[in-house]
Amino acid sequence: MCQTVAYLIQGDKEVLVLQDVVSITPEGQTVRLVNLFGEEKVIEGRIRQIDLLSHRITIHAGRPS
Amino acid sequence: MCQTVAYLIQGDKEVLVLQDVVSITPEGQTVRLVNLFGEEKVIEGRIRQIDLLSHRITIHAGRPS
């Protein structure tokens, strides 16, 4: 399976947001994440990178500048 | 492996951009894609959705409005 883990970057901290993510959708100032179990999180921020080899999604906290 | 296929949406067309994508990085008005073989493409547009179950990255062509 290809699910990944989403992390939110807040300053120099990295906070785990959601595991087993299967869908990532930017929506204006937010990013919608859905995982394998249908759990959904909408995060205020923007995607920094999605790395499918290390199974990591990183999201910058806050609104785009 | 978890590599996906990136498609660019131009009007009602969907154009294959890069296969075996392992890294997706939004960079201002563009999206940088890197595949398993180190091939890199920078696409003018914005991510519409990344679906890891169907292994599809869809990118809207053009600059964000």
mmCIF file of C-alpha atoms in Angstrom:
data_model
loop_
_atom_site.group_PDB
_atom_site.id
_atom_site.type_symbol
_atom_site.label_atom_id
_atom_site.label_comp_id
_atom_site.label_asym_id
_atom_site.label_seq_id
_atom_site.Cartn_x
_atom_site.Cartn_y
_atom_site.Cartn_z
ATOM 1 C CA MET A 1 0.000 0.000 0.000
ATOM 2 C CA CYS A 2 1.051 3.548 -0.626
ATOM 3 C CA GLN A 3 -0.357 5.489 2.243
ATOM 4 C CA THR A 4 1.867 8.133 3.753
ATOM 5 C CA VAL A 5 2.131 10.125 6.947
ATOM 6 C CA ALA A 6 1.349 13.851 6.992
ATOM 7 C CA TYR A 7 3.369 16.223 9.144
ATOM 8 C CA LEU A 8 2.709 19.881 9.875
ATOM 9 C CA ILE A 9 5.746 22.149 10.164
ATOM 10 C CA GLN A 10 5.294 24.864 12.763
ATOM 11 C CA GLY A 11 8.483 26.872 13.154
ATOM 12 C CA ASP A 12 11.159 24.279 13.898
ATOM 13 C CA LYS A 13 8.669 21.674 15.082
ATOM 14 C CA GLU A 14 7.162 18.883 13.048
ATOM 15 C CA VAL A 15 3.814 17.590 14.258
ATOM 16 C CA LEU A 16 2.216 14.372 13.031
ATOM 17 C CA VAL A 17 -1.197 15.238 11.584
ATOM 18 C CA LEU A 18 -2.583 12.078 10.010
ATOM 19 C CA GLN A 19 -1.364 8.587 9.220
ATOM 20 C CA ASP A 20 -2.265 6.313 6.325
ATOM 21 C CA VAL A 21 -3.077 9.274 4.077
ATOM 22 C CA VAL A 22 -4.371 8.287 0.650
ATOM 23 C CA SER A 23 -5.722 11.577 -0.688
ATOM 24 C CA ILE A 24 -4.292 15.107 -0.605
ATOM 25 C CA THR A 25 -6.274 18.033 -1.979
ATOM 26 C CA PRO A 26 -5.172 21.683 -1.737
ATOM 27 C CA GLU A 27 -8.249 23.892 -1.217
ATOM 28 C CA GLY A 28 -7.444 27.585 -1.149
ATOM 29 C CA GLN A 29 -5.642 28.289 2.122
ATOM 30 C CA THR A 30 -6.031 24.727 3.386
ATOM 31 C CA VAL A 31 -5.058 21.176 2.547
ATOM 32 C CA ARG A 32 -7.607 18.372 2.842
ATOM 33 C CA LEU A 33 -6.196 15.004 3.869
ATOM 34 C CA VAL A 34 -8.135 11.747 3.825
ATOM 35 C CA ASN A 35 -6.782 8.469 5.129
ATOM 36 C CA LEU A 36 -7.419 4.824 4.376
ATOM 37 C CA PHE A 37 -10.114 4.658 7.059
ATOM 38 C CA GLY A 38 -12.042 7.655 5.744
ATOM 39 C CA GLU A 39 -10.764 9.947 8.468
ATOM 40 C CA GLU A 40 -10.474 13.478 7.139
ATOM 41 C CA LYS A 41 -8.454 16.482 8.277
ATOM 42 C CA VAL A 42 -8.395 19.980 6.872
ATOM 43 C CA ILE A 43 -5.165 21.761 7.727
ATOM 44 C CA GLU A 44 -4.516 25.469 7.327
ATOM 45 C CA GLY A 45 -1.287 25.617 5.410
ATOM 46 C CA ARG A 46 0.326 24.680 2.141
ATOM 47 C CA ILE A 47 2.106 21.595 0.888
ATOM 48 C CA ARG A 48 5.878 21.795 1.161
ATOM 49 C CA GLN A 49 6.693 18.414 -0.276
ATOM 50 C CA ILE A 50 5.284 14.979 -0.875
ATOM 51 C CA ASP A 51 7.955 12.295 -0.824
ATOM 52 C CA LEU A 52 6.572 8.920 -1.843
ATOM 53 C CA LEU A 53 9.840 7.083 -1.212
ATOM 54 C CA SER A 54 9.944 8.100 2.430
ATOM 55 C CA HIS A 55 6.103 8.144 2.649
ATOM 56 C CA ARG A 56 6.047 11.690 3.999
ATOM 57 C CA ILE A 57 3.798 14.638 3.319
ATOM 58 C CA THR A 58 5.047 17.896 4.814
ATOM 59 C CA ILE A 59 2.761 20.899 5.165
ATOM 60 C CA HIS A 60 3.831 24.413 6.154
ATOM 61 C CA ALA A 61 1.517 25.784 8.828
ATOM 62 C CA GLY A 62 -0.310 29.020 8.172
ATOM 63 C CA ARG A 63 -1.528 30.906 5.189
ATOM 64 C CA PRO A 64 0.591 31.286 2.073
ATOM 65 C CA SER A 65 2.512 34.564 2.065
ATOM 66 C CA MET B 1 6.524 0.772 -4.750
ATOM 67 C CA CYS B 2 4.460 3.870 -4.433
ATOM 68 C CA GLN B 3 5.272 5.874 -7.510
ATOM 69 C CA THR B 4 2.375 7.548 -9.235
ATOM 70 C CA VAL B 5 1.552 9.057 -12.603
ATOM 71 C CA ALA B 6 1.184 12.816 -13.022
ATOM 72 C CA TYR B 7 -1.432 14.241 -15.370
ATOM 73 C CA LEU B 8 -1.879 17.841 -16.468
ATOM 74 C CA ILE B 9 -5.448 19.049 -16.932
ATOM 75 C CA GLN B 10 -5.795 21.513 -19.800
ATOM 76 C CA GLY B 11 -9.424 22.423 -20.345
ATOM 77 C CA ASP B 12 -11.170 19.090 -20.791
ATOM 78 C CA LYS B 13 -7.992 17.237 -21.755
ATOM 79 C CA GLU B 14 -5.778 15.252 -19.459
ATOM 80 C CA VAL B 15 -2.169 14.907 -20.586
ATOM 81 C CA LEU B 16 0.296 12.450 -19.071
ATOM 82 C CA VAL B 17 3.260 14.444 -17.778
ATOM 83 C CA LEU B 18 5.522 12.018 -15.919
ATOM 84 C CA GLN B 19 5.389 8.415 -14.777
ATOM 85 C CA ASP B 20 6.889 6.819 -11.675
ATOM 86 C CA VAL B 21 6.739 10.093 -9.742
ATOM 87 C CA VAL B 22 8.210 9.877 -6.255
ATOM 88 C CA SER B 23 8.504 13.539 -5.273
ATOM 89 C CA ILE B 24 6.076 16.447 -5.674
ATOM 90 C CA THR B 25 7.065 19.973 -4.620
ATOM 91 C CA PRO B 26 4.912 23.069 -5.217
ATOM 92 C CA GLU B 27 7.197 26.041 -5.969
ATOM 93 C CA GLY B 28 5.328 29.299 -6.405
ATOM 94 C CA GLN B 29 3.437 29.091 -9.706
ATOM 95 C CA THR B 30 4.910 25.705 -10.610
ATOM 96 C CA VAL B 31 5.021 22.121 -9.415
ATOM 97 C CA ARG B 32 8.310 20.213 -9.467
ATOM 98 C CA LEU B 33 7.991 16.491 -10.136
ATOM 99 C CA VAL B 34 10.823 13.982 -9.806
ATOM 100 C CA ASN B 35 10.542 10.348 -10.771
ATOM 101 C CA LEU B 36 12.219 7.146 -9.653
ATOM 102 C CA PHE B 37 14.877 7.532 -12.339
ATOM 103 C CA GLY B 38 15.809 11.085 -11.361
ATOM 104 C CA GLU B 39 13.933 12.610 -14.265
ATOM 105 C CA GLU B 40 12.580 16.014 -13.287
ATOM 106 C CA LYS B 41 9.765 18.130 -14.706
ATOM 107 C CA VAL B 42 8.643 21.575 -13.637
ATOM 108 C CA ILE B 43 5.031 22.200 -14.620
ATOM 109 C CA GLU B 44 3.288 25.559 -14.584
ATOM 110 C CA GLY B 45 0.135 24.910 -12.655
ATOM 111 C CA ARG B 46 -1.173 23.874 -9.266
ATOM 112 C CA ILE B 47 -1.952 20.543 -7.692
ATOM 113 C CA ARG B 48 -5.597 19.562 -7.926
ATOM 114 C CA GLN B 49 -5.391 16.246 -6.151
ATOM 115 C CA ILE B 50 -3.018 13.472 -5.247
ATOM 116 C CA ASP B 51 -4.755 10.122 -4.980
ATOM 117 C CA LEU B 52 -2.434 7.439 -3.660
ATOM 118 C CA LEU B 53 -5.006 4.658 -4.061
ATOM 119 C CA SER B 54 -5.343 5.224 -7.780
ATOM 120 C CA HIS B 55 -1.696 6.399 -8.067
ATOM 121 C CA ARG B 56 -2.691 9.644 -9.750
ATOM 122 C CA ILE B 57 -1.437 13.186 -9.410
ATOM 123 C CA THR B 58 -3.588 15.740 -11.199
ATOM 124 C CA ILE B 59 -2.315 19.251 -11.887
ATOM 125 C CA HIS B 60 -4.369 22.166 -13.209
ATOM 126 C CA ALA B 61 -2.544 23.903 -16.030
ATOM 127 C CA GLY B 62 -1.773 27.587 -15.724
ATOM 128 C CA ARG B 63 -1.244 30.049 -12.949
ATOM 129 C CA PRO B 64 -3.426 30.083 -9.861
ATOM 130 C CA SER B 65 -6.198 32.645 -10.121
#
